[in-house]
Short mmCIF file of C-alpha atoms in Angstrom, two decimals:
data_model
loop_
_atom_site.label_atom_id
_atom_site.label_comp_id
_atom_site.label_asym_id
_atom_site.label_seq_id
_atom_site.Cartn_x
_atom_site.Cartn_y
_atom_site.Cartn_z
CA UNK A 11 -5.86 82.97 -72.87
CA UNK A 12 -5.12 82.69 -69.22
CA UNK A 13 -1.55 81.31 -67.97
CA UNK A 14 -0.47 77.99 -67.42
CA UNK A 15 -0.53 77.54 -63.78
CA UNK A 16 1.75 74.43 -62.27
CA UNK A 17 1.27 73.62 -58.92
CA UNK A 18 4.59 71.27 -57.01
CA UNK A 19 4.20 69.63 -53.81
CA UNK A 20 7.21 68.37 -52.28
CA UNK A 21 7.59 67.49 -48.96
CA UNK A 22 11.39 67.06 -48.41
CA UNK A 23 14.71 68.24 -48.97
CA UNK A 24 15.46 66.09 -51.83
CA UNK A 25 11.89 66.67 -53.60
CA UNK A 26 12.73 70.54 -52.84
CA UNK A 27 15.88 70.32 -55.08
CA UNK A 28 14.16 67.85 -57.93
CA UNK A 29 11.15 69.90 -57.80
CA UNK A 30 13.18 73.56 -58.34
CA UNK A 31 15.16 71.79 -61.25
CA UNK A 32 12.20 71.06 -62.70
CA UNK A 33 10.43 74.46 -62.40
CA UNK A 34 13.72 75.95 -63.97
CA UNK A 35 14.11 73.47 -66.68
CA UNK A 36 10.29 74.08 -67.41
CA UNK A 37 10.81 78.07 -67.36
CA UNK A 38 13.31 77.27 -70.46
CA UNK A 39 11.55 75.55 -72.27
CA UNK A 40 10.54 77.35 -75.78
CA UNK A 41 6.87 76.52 -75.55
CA UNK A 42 6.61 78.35 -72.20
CA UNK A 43 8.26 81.15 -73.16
CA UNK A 44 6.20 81.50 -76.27
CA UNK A 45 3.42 82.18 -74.10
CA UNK A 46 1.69 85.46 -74.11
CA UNK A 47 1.35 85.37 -70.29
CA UNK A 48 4.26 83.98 -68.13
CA UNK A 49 3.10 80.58 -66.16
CA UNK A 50 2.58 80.48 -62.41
CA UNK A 51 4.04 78.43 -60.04
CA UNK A 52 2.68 77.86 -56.55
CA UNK A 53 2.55 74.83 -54.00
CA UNK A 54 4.21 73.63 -51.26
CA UNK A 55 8.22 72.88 -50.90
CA UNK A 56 10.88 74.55 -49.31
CA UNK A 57 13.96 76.80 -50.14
CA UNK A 58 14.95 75.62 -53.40
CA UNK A 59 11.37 75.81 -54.78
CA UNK A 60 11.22 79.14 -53.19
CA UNK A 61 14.75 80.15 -55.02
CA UNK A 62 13.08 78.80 -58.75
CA UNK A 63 10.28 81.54 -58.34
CA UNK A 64 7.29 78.75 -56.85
CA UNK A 65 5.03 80.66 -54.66
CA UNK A 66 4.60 78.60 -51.08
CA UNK A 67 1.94 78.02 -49.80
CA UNK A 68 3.34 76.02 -47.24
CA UNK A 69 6.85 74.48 -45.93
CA UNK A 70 6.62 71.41 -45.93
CA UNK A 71 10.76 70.87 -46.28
CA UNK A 72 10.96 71.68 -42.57
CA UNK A 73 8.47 69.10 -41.67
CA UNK A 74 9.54 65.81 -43.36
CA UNK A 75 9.02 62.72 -41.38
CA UNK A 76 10.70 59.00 -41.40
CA UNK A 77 8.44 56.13 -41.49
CA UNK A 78 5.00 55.57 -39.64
CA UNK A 79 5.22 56.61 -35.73
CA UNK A 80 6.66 59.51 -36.63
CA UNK A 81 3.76 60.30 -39.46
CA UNK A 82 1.60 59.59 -36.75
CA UNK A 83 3.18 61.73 -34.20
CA UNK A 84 2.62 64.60 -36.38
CA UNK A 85 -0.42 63.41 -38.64
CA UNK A 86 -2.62 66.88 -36.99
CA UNK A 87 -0.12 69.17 -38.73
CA UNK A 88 -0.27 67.27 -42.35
CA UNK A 89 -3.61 66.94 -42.15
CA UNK A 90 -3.65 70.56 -41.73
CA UNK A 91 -1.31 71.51 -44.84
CA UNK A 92 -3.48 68.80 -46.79
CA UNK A 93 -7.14 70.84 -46.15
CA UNK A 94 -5.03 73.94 -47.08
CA UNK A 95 -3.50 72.73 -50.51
CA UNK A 96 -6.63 71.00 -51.34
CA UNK A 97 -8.55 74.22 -50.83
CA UNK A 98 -5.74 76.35 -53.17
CA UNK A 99 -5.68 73.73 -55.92
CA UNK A 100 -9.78 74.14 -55.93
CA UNK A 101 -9.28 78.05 -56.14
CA UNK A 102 -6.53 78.60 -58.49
CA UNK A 103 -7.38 75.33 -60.57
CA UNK A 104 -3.85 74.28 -61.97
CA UNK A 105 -3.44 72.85 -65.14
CA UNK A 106 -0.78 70.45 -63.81
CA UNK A 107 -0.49 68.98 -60.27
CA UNK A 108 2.85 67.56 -59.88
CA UNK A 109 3.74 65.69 -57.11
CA UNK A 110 7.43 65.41 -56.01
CA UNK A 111 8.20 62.12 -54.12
CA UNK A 112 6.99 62.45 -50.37
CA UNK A 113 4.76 59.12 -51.55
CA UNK A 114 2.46 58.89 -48.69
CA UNK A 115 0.86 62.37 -48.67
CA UNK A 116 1.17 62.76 -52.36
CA UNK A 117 -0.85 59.48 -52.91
CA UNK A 118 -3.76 60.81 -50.93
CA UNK A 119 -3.44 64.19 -52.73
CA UNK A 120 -3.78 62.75 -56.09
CA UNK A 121 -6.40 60.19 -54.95
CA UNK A 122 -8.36 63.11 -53.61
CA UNK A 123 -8.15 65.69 -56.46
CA UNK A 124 -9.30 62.90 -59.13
CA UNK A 125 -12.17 61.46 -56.86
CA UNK A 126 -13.45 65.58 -56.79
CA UNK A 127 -12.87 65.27 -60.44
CA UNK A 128 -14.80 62.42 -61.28
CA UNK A 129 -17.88 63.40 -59.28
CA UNK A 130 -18.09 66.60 -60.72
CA UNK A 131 -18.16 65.69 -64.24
CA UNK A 132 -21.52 66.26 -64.70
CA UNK A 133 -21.71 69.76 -63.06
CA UNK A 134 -20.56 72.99 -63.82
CA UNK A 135 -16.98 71.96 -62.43
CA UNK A 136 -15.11 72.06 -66.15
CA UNK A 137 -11.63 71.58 -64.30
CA UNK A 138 -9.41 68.57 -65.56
CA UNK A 139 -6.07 69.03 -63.82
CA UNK A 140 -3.07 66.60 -64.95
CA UNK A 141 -1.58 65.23 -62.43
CA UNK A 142 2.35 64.13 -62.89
CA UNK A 143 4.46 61.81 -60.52
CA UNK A 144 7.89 62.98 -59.97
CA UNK A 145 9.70 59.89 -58.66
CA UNK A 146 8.09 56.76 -58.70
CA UNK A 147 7.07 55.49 -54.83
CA UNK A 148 9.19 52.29 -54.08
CA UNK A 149 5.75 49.90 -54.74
CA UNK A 150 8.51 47.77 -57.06
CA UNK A 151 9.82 47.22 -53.07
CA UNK A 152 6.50 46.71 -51.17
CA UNK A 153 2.67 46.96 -51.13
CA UNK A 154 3.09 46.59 -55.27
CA UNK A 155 -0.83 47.12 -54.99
CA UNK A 156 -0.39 50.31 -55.28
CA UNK A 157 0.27 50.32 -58.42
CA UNK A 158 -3.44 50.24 -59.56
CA UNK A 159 -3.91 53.07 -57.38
CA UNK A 160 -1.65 55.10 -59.32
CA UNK A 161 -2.85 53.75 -62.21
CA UNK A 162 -5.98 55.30 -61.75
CA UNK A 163 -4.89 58.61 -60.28
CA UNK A 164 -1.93 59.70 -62.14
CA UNK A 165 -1.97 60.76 -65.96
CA UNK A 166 2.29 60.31 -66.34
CA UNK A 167 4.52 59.05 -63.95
CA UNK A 168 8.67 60.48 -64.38
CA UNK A 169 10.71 57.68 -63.05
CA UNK A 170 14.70 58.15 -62.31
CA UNK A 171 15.70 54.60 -62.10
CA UNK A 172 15.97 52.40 -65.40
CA UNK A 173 14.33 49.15 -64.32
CA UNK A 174 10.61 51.03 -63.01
CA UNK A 175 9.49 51.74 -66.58
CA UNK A 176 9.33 47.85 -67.19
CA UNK A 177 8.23 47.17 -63.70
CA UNK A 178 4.97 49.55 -64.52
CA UNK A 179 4.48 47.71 -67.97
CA UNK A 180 3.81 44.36 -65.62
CA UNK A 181 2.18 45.67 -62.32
CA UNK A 182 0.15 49.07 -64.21
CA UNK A 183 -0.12 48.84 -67.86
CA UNK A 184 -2.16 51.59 -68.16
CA UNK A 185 -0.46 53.94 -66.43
CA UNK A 186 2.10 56.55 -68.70
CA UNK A 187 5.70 56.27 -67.23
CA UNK A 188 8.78 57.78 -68.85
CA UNK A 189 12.29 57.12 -67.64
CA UNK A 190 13.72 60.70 -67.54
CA UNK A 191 16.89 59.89 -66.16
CA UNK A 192 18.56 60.59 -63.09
CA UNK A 193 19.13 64.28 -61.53
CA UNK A 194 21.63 63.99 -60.18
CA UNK A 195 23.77 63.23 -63.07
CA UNK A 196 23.34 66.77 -64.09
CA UNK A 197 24.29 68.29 -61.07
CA UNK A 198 27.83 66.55 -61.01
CA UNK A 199 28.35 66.51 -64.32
CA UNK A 200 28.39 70.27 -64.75
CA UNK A 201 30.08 71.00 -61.40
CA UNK A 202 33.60 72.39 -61.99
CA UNK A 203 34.83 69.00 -59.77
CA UNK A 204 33.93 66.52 -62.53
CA UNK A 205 37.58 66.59 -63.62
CA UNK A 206 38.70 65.20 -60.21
CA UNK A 207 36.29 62.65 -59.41
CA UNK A 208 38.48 60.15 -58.99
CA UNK A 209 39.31 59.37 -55.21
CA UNK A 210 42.64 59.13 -53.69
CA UNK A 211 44.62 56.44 -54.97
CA UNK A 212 43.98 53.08 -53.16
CA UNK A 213 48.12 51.49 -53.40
CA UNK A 214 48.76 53.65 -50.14
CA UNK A 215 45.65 53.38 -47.62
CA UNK A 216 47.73 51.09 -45.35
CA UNK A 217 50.58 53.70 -45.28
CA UNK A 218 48.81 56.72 -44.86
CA UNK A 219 45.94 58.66 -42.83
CA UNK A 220 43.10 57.03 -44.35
CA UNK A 221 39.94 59.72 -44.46
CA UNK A 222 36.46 58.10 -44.06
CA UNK A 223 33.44 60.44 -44.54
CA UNK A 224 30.46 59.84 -42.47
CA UNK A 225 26.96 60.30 -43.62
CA UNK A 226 24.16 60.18 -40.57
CA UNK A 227 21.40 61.76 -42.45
CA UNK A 228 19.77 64.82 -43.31
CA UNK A 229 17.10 64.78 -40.77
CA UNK A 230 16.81 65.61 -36.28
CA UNK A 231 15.72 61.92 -35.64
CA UNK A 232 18.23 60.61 -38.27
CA UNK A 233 21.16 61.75 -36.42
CA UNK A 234 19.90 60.88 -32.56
CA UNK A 235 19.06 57.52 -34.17
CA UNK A 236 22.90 57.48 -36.39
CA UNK A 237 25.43 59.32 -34.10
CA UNK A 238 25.73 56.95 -31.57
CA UNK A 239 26.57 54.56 -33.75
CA UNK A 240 28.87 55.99 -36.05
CA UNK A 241 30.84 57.47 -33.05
CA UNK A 242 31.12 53.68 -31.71
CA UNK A 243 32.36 52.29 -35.13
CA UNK A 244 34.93 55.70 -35.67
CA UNK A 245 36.38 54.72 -32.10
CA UNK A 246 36.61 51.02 -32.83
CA UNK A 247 38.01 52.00 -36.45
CA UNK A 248 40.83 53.98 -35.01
CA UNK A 249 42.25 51.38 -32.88
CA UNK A 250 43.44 49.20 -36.00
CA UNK A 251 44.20 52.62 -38.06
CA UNK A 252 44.94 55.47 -35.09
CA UNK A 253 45.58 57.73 -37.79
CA UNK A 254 42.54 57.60 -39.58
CA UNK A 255 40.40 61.06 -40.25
CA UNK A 256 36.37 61.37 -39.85
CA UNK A 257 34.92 64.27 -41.11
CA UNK A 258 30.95 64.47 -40.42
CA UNK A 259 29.04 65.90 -43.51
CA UNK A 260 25.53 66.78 -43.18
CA UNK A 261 23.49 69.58 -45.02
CA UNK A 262 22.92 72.81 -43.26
CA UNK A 263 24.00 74.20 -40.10
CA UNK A 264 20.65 73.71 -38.04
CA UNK A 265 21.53 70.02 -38.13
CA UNK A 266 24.99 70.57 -37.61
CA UNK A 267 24.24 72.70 -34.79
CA UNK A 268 22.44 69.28 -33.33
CA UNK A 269 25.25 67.07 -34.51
CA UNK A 270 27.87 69.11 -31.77
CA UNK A 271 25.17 68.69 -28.88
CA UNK A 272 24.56 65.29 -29.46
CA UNK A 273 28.16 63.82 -30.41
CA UNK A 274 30.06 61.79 -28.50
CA UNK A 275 32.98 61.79 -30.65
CA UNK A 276 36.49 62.94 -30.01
CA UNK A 277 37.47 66.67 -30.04
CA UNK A 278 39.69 66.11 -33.60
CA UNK A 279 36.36 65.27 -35.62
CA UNK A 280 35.08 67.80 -38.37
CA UNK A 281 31.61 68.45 -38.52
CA UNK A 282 30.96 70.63 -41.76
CA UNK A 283 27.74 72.05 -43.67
CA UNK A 284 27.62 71.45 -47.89
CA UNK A 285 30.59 70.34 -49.65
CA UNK A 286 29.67 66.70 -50.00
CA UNK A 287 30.78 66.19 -53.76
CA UNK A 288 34.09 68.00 -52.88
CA UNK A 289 34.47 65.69 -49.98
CA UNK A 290 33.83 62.88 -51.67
CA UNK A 291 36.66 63.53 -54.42
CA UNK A 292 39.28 62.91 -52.04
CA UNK A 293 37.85 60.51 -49.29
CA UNK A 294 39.27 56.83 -49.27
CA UNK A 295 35.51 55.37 -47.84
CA UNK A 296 32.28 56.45 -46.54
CA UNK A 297 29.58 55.06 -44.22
CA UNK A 298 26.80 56.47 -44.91
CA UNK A 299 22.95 56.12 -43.82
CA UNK A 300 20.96 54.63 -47.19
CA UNK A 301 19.08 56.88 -49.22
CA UNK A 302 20.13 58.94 -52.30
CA UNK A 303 23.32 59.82 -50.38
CA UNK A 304 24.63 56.30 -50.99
CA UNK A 305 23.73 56.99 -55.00
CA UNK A 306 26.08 60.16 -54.98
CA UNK A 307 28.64 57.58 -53.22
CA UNK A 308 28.61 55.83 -55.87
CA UNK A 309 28.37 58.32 -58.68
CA UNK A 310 32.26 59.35 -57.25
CA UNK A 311 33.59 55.85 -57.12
CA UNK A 312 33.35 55.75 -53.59
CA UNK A 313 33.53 52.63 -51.51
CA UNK A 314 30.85 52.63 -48.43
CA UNK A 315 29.28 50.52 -45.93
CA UNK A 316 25.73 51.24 -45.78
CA UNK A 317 23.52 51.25 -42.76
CA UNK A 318 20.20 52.50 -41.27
CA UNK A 319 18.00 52.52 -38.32
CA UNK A 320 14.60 53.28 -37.56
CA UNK A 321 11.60 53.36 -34.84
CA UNK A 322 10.86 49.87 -33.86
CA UNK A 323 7.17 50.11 -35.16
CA UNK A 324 8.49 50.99 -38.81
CA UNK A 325 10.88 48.46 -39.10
CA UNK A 326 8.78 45.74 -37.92
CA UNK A 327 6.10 46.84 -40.40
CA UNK A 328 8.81 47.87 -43.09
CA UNK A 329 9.53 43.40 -42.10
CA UNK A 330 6.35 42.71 -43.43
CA UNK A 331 6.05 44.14 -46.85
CA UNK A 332 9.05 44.50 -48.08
CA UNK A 333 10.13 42.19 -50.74
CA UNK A 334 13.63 43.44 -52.55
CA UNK A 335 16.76 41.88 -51.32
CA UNK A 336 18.84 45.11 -50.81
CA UNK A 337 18.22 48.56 -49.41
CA UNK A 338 20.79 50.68 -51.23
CA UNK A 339 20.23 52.24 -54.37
CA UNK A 340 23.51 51.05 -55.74
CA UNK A 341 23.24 47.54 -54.79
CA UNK A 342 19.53 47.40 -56.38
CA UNK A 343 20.76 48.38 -59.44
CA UNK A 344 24.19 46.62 -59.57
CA UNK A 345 21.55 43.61 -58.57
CA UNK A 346 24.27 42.40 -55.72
CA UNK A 347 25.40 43.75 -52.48
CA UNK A 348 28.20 46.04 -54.05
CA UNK A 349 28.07 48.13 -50.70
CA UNK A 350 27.53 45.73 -47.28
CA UNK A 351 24.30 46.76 -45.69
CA UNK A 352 23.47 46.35 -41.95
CA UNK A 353 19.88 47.53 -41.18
CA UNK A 354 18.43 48.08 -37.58
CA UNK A 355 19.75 45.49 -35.34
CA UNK A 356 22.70 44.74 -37.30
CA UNK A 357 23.48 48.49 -37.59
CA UNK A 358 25.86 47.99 -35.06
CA UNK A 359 29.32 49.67 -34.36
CA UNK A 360 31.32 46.77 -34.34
CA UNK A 361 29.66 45.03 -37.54
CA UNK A 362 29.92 48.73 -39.79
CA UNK A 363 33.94 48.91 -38.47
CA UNK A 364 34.33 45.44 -39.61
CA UNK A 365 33.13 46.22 -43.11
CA UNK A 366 34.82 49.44 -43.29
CA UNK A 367 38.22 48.02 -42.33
CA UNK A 368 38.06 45.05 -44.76
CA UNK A 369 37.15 47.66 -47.75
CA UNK A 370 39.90 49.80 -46.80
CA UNK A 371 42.74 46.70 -46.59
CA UNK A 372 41.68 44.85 -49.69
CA UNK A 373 42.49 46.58 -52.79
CA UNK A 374 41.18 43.89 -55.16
CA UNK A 375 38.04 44.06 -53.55
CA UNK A 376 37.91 48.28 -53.48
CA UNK A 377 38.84 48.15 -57.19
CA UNK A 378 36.19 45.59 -57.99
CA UNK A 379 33.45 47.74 -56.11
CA UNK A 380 34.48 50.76 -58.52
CA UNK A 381 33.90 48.94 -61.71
CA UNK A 382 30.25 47.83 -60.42
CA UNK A 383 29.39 51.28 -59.09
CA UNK A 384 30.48 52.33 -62.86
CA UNK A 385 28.34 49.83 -64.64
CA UNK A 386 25.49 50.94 -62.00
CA UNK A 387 25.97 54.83 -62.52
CA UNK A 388 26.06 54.20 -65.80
CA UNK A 389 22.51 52.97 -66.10
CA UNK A 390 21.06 56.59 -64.85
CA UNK A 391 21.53 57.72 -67.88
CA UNK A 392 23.09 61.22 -69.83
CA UNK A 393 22.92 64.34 -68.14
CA UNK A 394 19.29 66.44 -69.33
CA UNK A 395 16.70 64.37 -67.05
CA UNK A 396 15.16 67.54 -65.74
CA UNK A 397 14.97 69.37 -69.59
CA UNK A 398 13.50 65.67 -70.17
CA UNK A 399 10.91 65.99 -67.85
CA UNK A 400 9.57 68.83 -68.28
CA UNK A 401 9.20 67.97 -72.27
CA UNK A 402 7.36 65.44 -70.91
CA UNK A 403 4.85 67.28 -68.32
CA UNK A 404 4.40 70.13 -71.14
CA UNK A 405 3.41 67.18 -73.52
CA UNK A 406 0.34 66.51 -71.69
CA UNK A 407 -0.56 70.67 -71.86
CA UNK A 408 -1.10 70.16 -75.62
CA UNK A 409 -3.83 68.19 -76.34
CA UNK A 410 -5.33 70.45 -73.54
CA UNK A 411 -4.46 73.99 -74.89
CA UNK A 412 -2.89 73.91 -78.27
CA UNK A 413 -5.63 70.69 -79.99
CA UNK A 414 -5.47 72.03 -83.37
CA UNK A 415 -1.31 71.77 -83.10
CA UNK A 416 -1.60 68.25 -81.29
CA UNK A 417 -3.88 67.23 -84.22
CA UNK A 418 -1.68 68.21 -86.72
CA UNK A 419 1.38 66.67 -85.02
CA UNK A 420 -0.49 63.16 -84.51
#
């Protein structure tokens, strides 16, 4: 019996994390370790991946792109990493392909290992890989067409929001999804800070140094694109509340080393790598670019005004075919605009410093934002989504390589 081979592709810094908690969780499971030969891991990711024991192929971390001029810009170099994975998966002919978010190249991936599939079923070609969705694309927000697509290419899909599963059962009928919960429930709920979630307490803002965390992104074009603009509402922010503290969080120090060369804020602002949840314990607000940031917002209880802008040609197609009325993940599953969103144009310094002062003056409406961020936290469900998804990828491995067992369990 040869190993169980897995291949991940990932192709940012948020599918690097989900796909090394799910290599991990998968390594743990009893069934693996049962195994007479230990599985393999290989594919493309970054750090975290790297960290879990997955053999790269490529980096595709360091590469992640924001909407379509910039996918164009560098569509040479991903077409490039796509020959090269496609040529691996043909040679070491994985038992499970399973694509971590990063929707766009992982589509074609999928599309283009089944088509290979299909035509060679009547050769010598015996190879049948399962290929696994980790993260459904946002088709519930636009080009919903896509569905069928995945319907056709995907054997299971792992969603992390409640409301896809039922979404699928309309749009893709035929298409496997199981709601494994959300990550990131997990990673809070066994951090030693769980006992102080709770943020400062809200009776003194307007007597003391409030402290509003900003959150420009975790990406180069994200902050040219965010800084300006969050350095324009901090200004206008501090001339109602002078005393009021900004502290800059972003995720490692290469973008932190870009945040100091291209901020125009004053000399008293903290720009810090890591440390978000901590941060977020004890901050009074946060603006924050949308995204899963805004989610761990309001996993803390944390009031926020949420913004974003992109290239011109992105938003204007982004105009087109999107259909949902919010852009945060909060507000889509509170089903209201718990956290005020301003998107391109509106992203504006004086319109996010409006919003941010109100929430920080208005108590009733700061303690009626908590109990909706609750409700909508809540509805991610227990901690154990990545244990739950890897039951769920090694339940399509049995009917494959254990059919008397699968028989017996049926």
């Amino acid at each position: 019996m040869s190993p169980s081979r897995f291949m991940f592709i990932a192709g940012e810094a948020s599918g690097d994390l989900l796909a090394a908690e799910l290599v991990l969780a998968l390594k743990q499971s009893p069934a693996l370790q049962a195994m007479p030969f230990p599985p393999e891991f290989f594919g493309a990711g970054g750090p975290k991946m790297a960290e879990a024991g997955v053999q790269l192929v490529a980096d595709l971390a360091r590469h992640s792109v924001i909407g379509l001029s910039d996918a164009l810009k560098n569509y040479r170099q991903f077409r490039r990493f796509f020959v090269e994975l496609f040529r691996v998966a043909l040679e070491r002919e994985p038992d499970v392909i399973v694509c971590v978010d990063f929707s766009g190249f992982n589509r074609r991936f999928a599309h283009a290992i089944k088509q290979l599939v299909r035509a060679s079923q009547r050769t010598f070609l015996n190879w049948q890989p399962k290929i696994v969705q980790y993260v459904s694309p946002q088709v519930w927000a636009s080009r919903p067409g896509r569905a069928q697509q995945l319907e056709r290419d995907v054997d299971l899909l792992l969603s992390i929001f409640p409301f896809e599963k039922e979404w699928y059962a309309r749009h893709a009928p035929r298409l496997p999804v199981e709601f494994v919960g959300h990550p990131m429930v997990d990673r809070f709920a066994m951090d030693d800070l769980q006992a102080a979630r709770q943020p400062a307490a809200d009776e003194a803002i307007d007597r003391r140094k409030s402290q509003i965390l900003l959150l420009p992104g975790s990406r180069a074009a994200e902050l040219r694109r965010h800084l300006p603009v969050l350095a324009g509402a901090a200004r206008l922010i501090r001339e109602t509340k002078p005393e009021t503290r900004f502290l800059v969080v972003l995720p490692n120090e290469e973008l932190q080393g870009l945040a100091l060369r291209l901020s125009t804020f004053s000399s008293d602002l903290t720009i810090q790598t890591g440390g978000l949840a901590k941060m977020l314990t004890a901050t009074d607000l946060a603006i924050t670019k949308s995204g899963t940031v805004s989610l761990e917002c309001a996993y803390f209880g944390v009031p926020a005004v949420v913004f974003y802008k992109t290239s011109w040609p992105t938003y204007l197609v982004a105009r087109m075919v999107v259909s949902v009325k919010h852009l945060a993940m909060p507000n889509l599953l509170a089903g209201e605009e718990v956290y005020p969103e301003f998107v391109q144009h509106a992203a504006t310094a004086d319109n996010i410093a409006r919003a941010a002062l109100e929430l920080l003056h208005n108590p009733e409406r700061r303690s009626a934002v908590k109990m909706k961020l609750a409700r909508a936290v809540r509805s991610l469900g227990e901690p154990g989504a990545s244990a739950r998804a890897a039951k769920a990828v090694l339940s399509l491995l049995e009917h494959e390589q254990f059919p008397a067992r699968a028989a017996l369990a049926d």
